[in-house]
Every structure is written in C-alpha cells, then in structure tokens.
Amino acid sequence: MCLGIPGEVIELLEQPDLARVDVSGVRRVINIGLLADDPPAPGEWVLIHVGFALSKIDESEAAAALSFLEGIGQSYADELEALAESRIE
Amino acid sequence: MRFVDEFRDADKAHALSAKIAALCEPGRQYKFMEVCGGHTHTIYKHGLEDYLPESITLVHGPGCPVCVIPMGRVDDAMHLAAQDDVIMTSFGDMMRVPGSQGSFFDAKAAGTDIRMVYSPLDSLKIARNNPDQRVVFMAIGFETTAPSTAMTIMRAAAEGLENFSVFCNHVTIIPAIKAILDSPDLRLDGFIGPGHVSTVIGCRPYEFIARDYGKPVVVAGFEPLDILQSIYMLMVQLSEHRSEVENQYSRVVPWDGNPVALKVIGETMQLRPYFEWRGLGFISHSALSVREQYAKFDAELLFDVPGVRVADPKACQCGEVLKGVLKPWECKVFGTACTPETPIGTCMVSPEGACAAYYNFGRMNRNRVAEVTIGSRP
Ligand code: SF4
C-alpha cells in the first residue's frame, strides 16, 4: 500500500472525482479528488496510492516508476492483484 | 524502455560515483539516512553501496509505515475485529504484522471476518453492502495514505453512512526524523528525503533539519541514478559547508506538496499528543486521530479499545534497525528465526522494511552473503 503505482487515465467518469485508469493492463476506477486543483485528462499519467491519484507525472516518469515496481517483484504483483479486486464507485 | 535507461545508465552511475568519491575529505566518515523504505529497496536491489566509497555509509530510516505499528495497536485492532457484528478491513501489507496474539492472517484463518482491501473506498463499499454490520477500516500509513483515509471519511459523512469507521493509525514522518536527530545513538551527516510522502507534504517541512540541525536534506526519486545523484548533492552541500533542503525529485514532488491532500487531512484529522512507534517508543505529536466533527467515524470512540501496551519481543531489534543503529543482518535472529515467512519483527513483514529488503536482495552479491552469514551467527 505504500507503493505509488503509475496509471494512465483512460476516461473521466460521470460521478464526481472518479476516473478509469490503466495500470499495467489492469483497468480500474480510482478517485482523482486529490488533484482537484489540476485534474488529469485522458491520456495523462498519475501516481496512484491506495485508489487515489496523488500526483500527475509524465510518461517517462511513469515508465521509470513502472520498472522500479516490476523490479520489486512479488509486492507489485500483490498490489496489482489487490487493484484488480478493487471496485471503487 | 528507452525512458528507463536514462535513470539506469551505468556510465552515468560510474561518473557520479567518481564525483562523489572526489568530494570525500580524507579520513572523514559520512553517514546518510534514507528515510523511505522504497529507497532502501533500490539501494539493496541495485547494490548501490558498491558505487560508494567506503567512507560513506547509508543507514535505513523509519519510513516503513507497517514496520512502526506497535504490537499493542495490532492487539487493539484484533479486539475490534473479534466483535460479533464487525467486519475488519485492512491493506494486504498489514495482514502479517504480528501482534501478541498473532496476526490478522492468523485471526482470519481462525474465522474472524477480516477482509483485505486495496483502498479505503473498498471498505466503504463493503459497509454499504452490509448495512447490518459495522465495518472498520484499519488505517495505516504516512502522509501518502492519510489523504485517502481523509477523503473516505468525508465521503462516508456525505453519504450519511452509519456503519463505517476508521481505526486510525496514521503516522507523520517529521516527528520521527526529529526523534532520530535527537537520539544520542546516531550521528548523521544528511538525509535522503522520502519521495512519495513529499508529494503530499512538499519540501518545506524538512527545513528545520537544515536550519536547526545543520544537516542537508535532498528529496530523492526511486531510480538508482536518482539516489546516487542525491548523495552527490548531499556531498556538494557538505563540501561547501551548506545545509539546505534540495529537491532532486522535482519531476514528481512540488515544493509545496499537494495542497488539496493537506487540506483534507487537516479537515478530518488532528495530531495526537503522542503515539507509540514500534521500536522507537512514544513520540510526541507523531500520529493522527479522527477529529471530533467526524467522531461518528472514529472506531476508537465507537468501540471500547483496550489500549494495552505490549513490549516488543525480546529477540527483536527492529527499533535499532528503524533508527539505523543496526544493519538488518546484525540482528541476532535475522534470516534464522526471523524471515519474511515467519517474521518476528515488522521490518521483515513489509517489502519496504529494511530487513525484508535486505533478505530479498542482499544475497545477490557474494560479499553480502558472507556478511549475512557471519552476521547472523549468535
Ligand atoms: S531481523 Fe526480524 S527481529 Fe531482527 S530487526 Fe529485522 S525484523 Fe526485527
């Protein structure tokens, strides 16, 4: 849960503060309310902590963060599995 | 992965390593603390210590939120979980943290309703779907997760949910750093500041370290070159007799942090007068509790929480490891009685814990294996 995982915003949902993101191929809904000052648009990348986007990042940072996580191995696999189980609404 | 190569380029790493070595004053020893467990991970995984001259030592700090939860709080959470009408919800990382009566996993195996969630918002959903039961969220983490709990509490309030509450164990990083600075055990020359926590709190809160303690701080990213670059920046400051806060990770960390996140934390939570940290003891103003206005969502008020203090197991030297006084393999039970599968201390539980990071990656290098084997002999 301490890992910041990068996700690409796919679409903004009707409900306030929610967006669909793609994280390593897993598509789930997250909350983007913490970026209310500068909300992300589809195609932009965000760093996600426990279902909330905490900061916007650029694509190269996303790639770096991803490779860091892939290097971590099991705990990233666990995090992705947890994300896949998540049903934020 | 063209992008990543930028952060991994071996030539650049060697160039930085030479520049760092050139700044070392002969005969002087340097100790830098990396506060964040994510950094510890990168350092071990990439063997960064091999890029540093022998006079520079990296010590691992307390920045692993799972590692600092004391046994008593785990016991309290287990007590809540054991109530008939309660569904306890927790991040996966917390499941194996040992309390005096075992872990969440053990309790779950014995039939207690404890569910793993990815996000506090998933707990909220469980509460909506189970109106006849009371759903408690085991909230842990530094400032990176506190805003998520805060937003969830606000959402529960907006929806008028009656059966959701938070057992709040959020901790704040600054008082822990201060406790380490004030501890006589350790003389540090500077800090590699945590990356993700700083996306929320920004760089300003570290200014007292530079100003009052005369130690440089460089907030760093997680790639190997980020960390080498940060060590270089620390060395430059020392060689110029400066102590300032610098941001190596400005591509992610804004100097002022995330104002919305800080605002929602402030709206829903307040500083506790003191809180116990595993291994570090009581630290004043180092943790958050739910504010009165949101008392309906505070499990500590809704339930009767025993709040018993439990001493850490005797064999456990996590406190020394969390303070950076001991290296993980110097703990007597490291890798023998204490492994990620059967953790005695919390530093072995979370992948960000120094002991787990070292256990998982330290073995890649032959010298390290020797150190580990020698170090773990009683
Ligand atoms: S080896 Fe185990 S008991 Fe020793 S410091 Fe690490 S986590 Fe704690």
PDB file of N, CA and C in Angstrom, chain B residues 160-221:
ATOM      1  N   GLY B 160     -23.850   9.855   4.626  1.00  0.00           N
ATOM      2  CA  GLY B 160     -24.592   9.556   5.850  1.00  0.00           C
ATOM      3  C   GLY B 160     -24.490   8.102   6.264  1.00  0.00           C
ATOM      4  N   LEU B 161     -23.370   7.456   5.942  1.00  0.00           N
ATOM      5  CA  LEU B 161     -23.200   6.050   6.333  1.00  0.00           C
ATOM      6  C   LEU B 161     -23.101   5.942   7.856  1.00  0.00           C
ATOM      7  N   GLU B 162     -23.805   4.947   8.410  1.00  0.00           N
ATOM      8  CA  GLU B 162     -23.843   4.807   9.872  1.00  0.00           C
ATOM      9  C   GLU B 162     -22.970   3.657  10.357  1.00  0.00           C
ATOM     10  N   ASN B 163     -22.506   2.831   9.446  1.00  0.00           N
ATOM     11  CA  ASN B 163     -21.824   1.598   9.898  1.00  0.00           C
ATOM     12  C   ASN B 163     -20.376   1.517   9.410  1.00  0.00           C
ATOM     13  N   PHE B 164     -19.772   2.665   9.174  1.00  0.00           N
ATOM     14  CA  PHE B 164     -18.374   2.674   8.735  1.00  0.00           C
ATOM     15  C   PHE B 164     -17.541   3.474   9.716  1.00  0.00           C
ATOM     16  N   SER B 165     -16.393   2.936  10.104  1.00  0.00           N
ATOM     17  CA  SER B 165     -15.487   3.728  10.940  1.00  0.00           C
ATOM     18  C   SER B 165     -14.037   3.372  10.629  1.00  0.00           C
ATOM     19  N   VAL B 166     -13.164   4.210  11.148  1.00  0.00           N
ATOM     20  CA  VAL B 166     -11.739   4.091  10.860  1.00  0.00           C
ATOM     21  C   VAL B 166     -10.982   3.874  12.170  1.00  0.00           C
ATOM     22  N   PHE B 167     -10.133   2.856  12.226  1.00  0.00           N
ATOM     23  CA  PHE B 167      -9.220   2.716  13.358  1.00  0.00           C
ATOM     24  C   PHE B 167      -7.923   3.383  12.907  1.00  0.00           C
ATOM     25  N   CYS B 168      -7.747   4.609  13.386  1.00  0.00           N
ATOM     26  CA  CYS B 168      -6.736   5.476  12.781  1.00  0.00           C
ATOM     27  C   CYS B 168      -5.339   5.256  13.384  1.00  0.00           C
ATOM     28  N   ASN B 169      -4.423   4.830  12.542  1.00  0.00           N
ATOM     29  CA  ASN B 169      -3.023   4.632  12.955  1.00  0.00           C
ATOM     30  C   ASN B 169      -2.076   5.406  12.056  1.00  0.00           C
ATOM     31  N   HIS B 170      -2.587   6.480  11.479  1.00  0.00           N
ATOM     32  CA  HIS B 170      -1.709   7.242  10.592  1.00  0.00           C
ATOM     33  C   HIS B 170      -0.609   7.926  11.384  1.00  0.00           C
ATOM     34  N   VAL B 171       0.585   7.875  10.831  1.00  0.00           N
ATOM     35  CA  VAL B 171       1.730   8.495  11.490  1.00  0.00           C
ATOM     36  C   VAL B 171       2.322   9.569  10.572  1.00  0.00           C
ATOM     37  N   THR B 172       3.073  10.467  11.172  1.00  0.00           N
ATOM     38  CA  THR B 172       3.643  11.566  10.389  1.00  0.00           C
ATOM     39  C   THR B 172       5.170  11.463  10.446  1.00  0.00           C
ATOM     40  N   ILE B 173       5.796  11.754   9.339  1.00  0.00           N
ATOM     41  CA  ILE B 173       7.214  11.424   9.216  1.00  0.00           C
ATOM     42  C   ILE B 173       8.129  12.409   9.950  1.00  0.00           C
ATOM     43  N   ILE B 174       7.746  13.671  10.002  1.00  0.00           N
ATOM     44  CA  ILE B 174       8.663  14.677  10.549  1.00  0.00           C
ATOM     45  C   ILE B 174       9.053  14.418  12.017  1.00  0.00           C
ATOM     46  N   PRO B 175       8.079  14.130  12.920  1.00  0.00           N
ATOM     47  CA  PRO B 175       8.481  13.890  14.310  1.00  0.00           C
ATOM     48  C   PRO B 175       9.414  12.680  14.451  1.00  0.00           C
ATOM     49  N   ALA B 176       9.241  11.682  13.578  1.00  0.00           N
ATOM     50  CA  ALA B 176      10.128  10.516  13.661  1.00  0.00           C
ATOM     51  C   ALA B 176      11.548  10.925  13.283  1.00  0.00           C
ATOM     52  N   ILE B 177      11.672  11.754  12.262  1.00  0.00           N
ATOM     53  CA  ILE B 177      13.013  12.215  11.875  1.00  0.00           C
ATOM     54  C   ILE B 177      13.610  13.035  13.012  1.00  0.00           C
ATOM     55  N   LYS B 178      12.772  13.848  13.636  1.00  0.00           N
ATOM     56  CA  LYS B 178      13.260  14.681  14.735  1.00  0.00           C
ATOM     57  C   LYS B 178      13.736  13.787  15.892  1.00  0.00           C
ATOM     58  N   ALA B 179      12.950  12.741  16.179  1.00  0.00           N
ATOM     59  CA  ALA B 179      13.344  11.831  17.266  1.00  0.00           C
ATOM     60  C   ALA B 179      14.707  11.210  16.970  1.00  0.00           C
ATOM     61  N   ILE B 180      14.930  10.881  15.710  1.00  0.00           N
ATOM     62  CA  ILE B 180      16.214  10.288  15.344  1.00  0.00           C
ATOM     63  C   ILE B 180      17.339  11.312  15.475  1.00  0.00           C
ATOM     64  N   LEU B 181      17.045  12.550  15.067  1.00  0.00           N
ATOM     65  CA  LEU B 181      18.062  13.603  15.188  1.00  0.00           C
ATOM     66  C   LEU B 181      18.412  13.855  16.652  1.00  0.00           C
ATOM     67  N   ASP B 182      17.415  13.725  17.530  1.00  0.00           N
ATOM     68  CA  ASP B 182      17.642  13.988  18.946  1.00  0.00           C
ATOM     69  C   ASP B 182      18.224  12.793  19.688  1.00  0.00           C
ATOM     70  N   SER B 183      18.246  11.638  18.999  1.00  0.00           N
ATOM     71  CA  SER B 183      18.735  10.447  19.700  1.00  0.00           C
ATOM     72  C   SER B 183      20.258  10.454  19.721  1.00  0.00           C
ATOM     73  N   PRO B 184      20.828  10.137  20.872  1.00  0.00           N
ATOM     74  CA  PRO B 184      22.287  10.232  21.001  1.00  0.00           C
ATOM     75  C   PRO B 184      23.026   9.090  20.297  1.00  0.00           C
ATOM     76  N   ASP B 185      22.280   8.049  19.880  1.00  0.00           N
ATOM     77  CA  ASP B 185      22.932   6.857  19.332  1.00  0.00           C
ATOM     78  C   ASP B 185      23.606   7.078  17.990  1.00  0.00           C
ATOM     79  N   LEU B 186      23.151   8.075  17.274  1.00  0.00           N
ATOM     80  CA  LEU B 186      23.484   8.103  15.872  1.00  0.00           C
ATOM     81  C   LEU B 186      23.907   9.501  15.452  1.00  0.00           C
ATOM     82  N   ARG B 187      25.029   9.564  14.753  1.00  0.00           N
ATOM     83  CA  ARG B 187      25.450  10.853  14.218  1.00  0.00           C
ATOM     84  C   ARG B 187      25.301  10.775  12.698  1.00  0.00           C
ATOM     85  N   LEU B 188      24.396  11.592  12.183  1.00  0.00           N
ATOM     86  CA  LEU B 188      24.147  11.556  10.744  1.00  0.00           C
ATOM     87  C   LEU B 188      24.705  12.809  10.092  1.00  0.00           C
ATOM     88  N   ASP B 189      25.063  12.678   8.808  1.00  0.00           N
ATOM     89  CA  ASP B 189      25.572  13.848   8.079  1.00  0.00           C
ATOM     90  C   ASP B 189      24.542  14.448   7.135  1.00  0.00           C
ATOM     91  N   GLY B 190      23.476  13.706   6.884  1.00  0.00           N
ATOM     92  CA  GLY B 190      22.455  14.240   5.991  1.00  0.00           C
ATOM     93  C   GLY B 190      21.380  13.219   5.727  1.00  0.00           C
ATOM     94  N   PHE B 191      20.328  13.678   5.040  1.00  0.00           N
ATOM     95  CA  PHE B 191      19.180  12.816   4.789  1.00  0.00           C
ATOM     96  C   PHE B 191      18.835  12.749   3.309  1.00  0.00           C
ATOM     97  N   ILE B 192      18.522  11.521   2.871  1.00  0.00           N
ATOM     98  CA  ILE B 192      17.887  11.340   1.575  1.00  0.00           C
ATOM     99  C   ILE B 192      16.389  11.361   1.883  1.00  0.00           C
ATOM    100  N   GLY B 193      15.720  12.420   1.476  1.00  0.00           N
ATOM    101  CA  GLY B 193      14.321  12.623   1.881  1.00  0.00           C
ATOM    102  C   GLY B 193      13.375  11.726   1.099  1.00  0.00           C
ATOM    103  N   PRO B 194      12.260  11.349   1.736  1.00  0.00           N
ATOM    104  CA  PRO B 194      11.320  10.429   1.102  1.00  0.00           C
ATOM    105  C   PRO B 194      10.637  11.053  -0.118  1.00  0.00           C
ATOM    106  N   GLY B 195      10.479  10.274  -1.174  1.00  0.00           N
ATOM    107  CA  GLY B 195       9.900  10.791  -2.408  1.00  0.00           C
ATOM    108  C   GLY B 195       8.395  10.956  -2.338  1.00  0.00           C
ATOM    109  N   HIS B 196       7.680   9.859  -2.056  1.00  0.00           N
ATOM    110  CA  HIS B 196       6.224   9.941  -2.181  1.00  0.00           C
ATOM    111  C   HIS B 196       5.549  10.711  -1.061  1.00  0.00           C
ATOM    112  N   VAL B 197       6.059  10.579   0.156  1.00  0.00           N
ATOM    113  CA  VAL B 197       5.500  11.377   1.248  1.00  0.00           C
ATOM    114  C   VAL B 197       5.588  12.858   0.881  1.00  0.00           C
ATOM    115  N   SER B 198       6.686  13.216   0.218  1.00  0.00           N
ATOM    116  CA  SER B 198       6.897  14.622  -0.112  1.00  0.00           C
ATOM    117  C   SER B 198       5.947  15.118  -1.206  1.00  0.00           C
ATOM    118  N   THR B 199       5.367  14.210  -1.994  1.00  0.00           N
ATOM    119  CA  THR B 199       4.363  14.683  -2.960  1.00  0.00           C
ATOM    120  C   THR B 199       3.192  15.302  -2.205  1.00  0.00           C
ATOM    121  N   VAL B 200       2.966  14.844  -0.973  1.00  0.00           N
ATOM    122  CA  VAL B 200       1.890  15.415  -0.158  1.00  0.00           C
ATOM    123  C   VAL B 200       2.386  16.593   0.670  1.00  0.00           C
ATOM    124  N   ILE B 201       3.458  16.402   1.441  1.00  0.00           N
ATOM    125  CA  ILE B 201       3.856  17.467   2.382  1.00  0.00           C
ATOM    126  C   ILE B 201       4.793  18.494   1.749  1.00  0.00           C
ATOM    127  N   GLY B 202       5.357  18.177   0.586  1.00  0.00           N
ATOM    128  CA  GLY B 202       6.277  19.113  -0.048  1.00  0.00           C
ATOM    129  C   GLY B 202       7.625  19.102   0.647  1.00  0.00           C
ATOM    130  N   CYS B 203       8.457  20.088   0.363  1.00  0.00           N
ATOM    131  CA  CYS B 203       9.825  20.103   0.887  1.00  0.00           C
ATOM    132  C   CYS B 203       9.996  20.993   2.117  1.00  0.00           C
ATOM    133  N   ARG B 204       9.091  21.934   2.298  1.00  0.00           N
ATOM    134  CA  ARG B 204       9.244  22.880   3.401  1.00  0.00           C
ATOM    135  C   ARG B 204       9.369  22.249   4.782  1.00  0.00           C
ATOM    136  N   PRO B 205       8.574  21.203   5.097  1.00  0.00           N
ATOM    137  CA  PRO B 205       8.647  20.650   6.455  1.00  0.00           C
ATOM    138  C   PRO B 205      10.039  20.148   6.844  1.00  0.00           C
ATOM    139  N   TYR B 206      10.920  19.945   5.862  1.00  0.00           N
ATOM    140  CA  TYR B 206      12.270  19.470   6.205  1.00  0.00           C
ATOM    141  C   TYR B 206      13.224  20.610   6.552  1.00  0.00           C
ATOM    142  N   GLU B 207      12.740  21.837   6.367  1.00  0.00           N
ATOM    143  CA  GLU B 207      13.672  22.972   6.510  1.00  0.00           C
ATOM    144  C   GLU B 207      14.320  23.045   7.897  1.00  0.00           C
ATOM    145  N   PHE B 208      13.573  22.600   8.928  1.00  0.00           N
ATOM    146  CA  PHE B 208      14.149  22.686  10.286  1.00  0.00           C
ATOM    147  C   PHE B 208      15.406  21.804  10.415  1.00  0.00           C
ATOM    148  N   ILE B 209      15.445  20.731   9.626  1.00  0.00           N
ATOM    149  CA  ILE B 209      16.603  19.820   9.723  1.00  0.00           C
ATOM    150  C   ILE B 209      17.859  20.567   9.264  1.00  0.00           C
ATOM    151  N   ALA B 210      17.697  21.303   8.173  1.00  0.00           N
ATOM    152  CA  ALA B 210      18.818  22.075   7.635  1.00  0.00           C
ATOM    153  C   ALA B 210      19.140  23.260   8.543  1.00  0.00           C
ATOM    154  N   ARG B 211      18.072  23.922   9.000  1.00  0.00           N
ATOM    155  CA  ARG B 211      18.263  25.163   9.749  1.00  0.00           C
ATOM    156  C   ARG B 211      18.717  24.895  11.187  1.00  0.00           C
ATOM    157  N   ASP B 212      17.968  24.032  11.900  1.00  0.00           N
ATOM    158  CA  ASP B 212      18.238  23.861  13.327  1.00  0.00           C
ATOM    159  C   ASP B 212      19.299  22.801  13.623  1.00  0.00           C
ATOM    160  N   TYR B 213      19.443  21.843  12.729  1.00  0.00           N
ATOM    161  CA  TYR B 213      20.386  20.752  12.992  1.00  0.00           C
ATOM    162  C   TYR B 213      21.602  20.806  12.064  1.00  0.00           C
ATOM    163  N   GLY B 214      21.556  21.724  11.110  1.00  0.00           N
ATOM    164  CA  GLY B 214      22.695  21.892  10.212  1.00  0.00           C
ATOM    165  C   GLY B 214      22.964  20.694   9.317  1.00  0.00           C
ATOM    166  N   LYS B 215      21.918  19.917   9.016  1.00  0.00           N
ATOM    167  CA  LYS B 215      22.112  18.740   8.154  1.00  0.00           C
ATOM    168  C   LYS B 215      21.411  18.965   6.815  1.00  0.00           C
ATOM    169  N   PRO B 216      22.093  18.682   5.720  1.00  0.00           N
ATOM    170  CA  PRO B 216      21.443  18.801   4.420  1.00  0.00           C
ATOM    171  C   PRO B 216      20.397  17.703   4.183  1.00  0.00           C
ATOM    172  N   VAL B 217      19.381  18.047   3.407  1.00  0.00           N
ATOM    173  CA  VAL B 217      18.334  17.097   3.046  1.00  0.00           C
ATOM    174  C   VAL B 217      18.140  17.176   1.534  1.00  0.00           C
ATOM    175  N   VAL B 218      18.126  16.025   0.864  1.00  0.00           N
ATOM    176  CA  VAL B 218      17.804  16.019  -0.557  1.00  0.00           C
ATOM    177  C   VAL B 218      16.649  15.033  -0.779  1.00  0.00           C
ATOM    178  N   VAL B 219      15.518  15.568  -1.209  1.00  0.00           N
ATOM    179  CA  VAL B 219      14.365  14.715  -1.510  1.00  0.00           C
ATOM    180  C   VAL B 219      14.654  13.992  -2.820  1.00  0.00           C
ATOM    181  N   ALA B 220      14.519  12.656  -2.811  1.00  0.00           N
ATOM    182  CA  ALA B 220      15.040  11.868  -3.932  1.00  0.00           C
ATOM    183  C   ALA B 220      13.995  10.977  -4.586  1.00  0.00           C
ATOM    184  N   GLY B 221      14.206  10.703  -5.868  1.00  0.00           N
ATOM    185  CA  GLY B 221      13.398   9.726  -6.599  1.00  0.00           C
ATOM    186  C   GLY B 221      13.879   8.311  -6.305  1.00  0.00           C
TER     187      GLY B 221
END
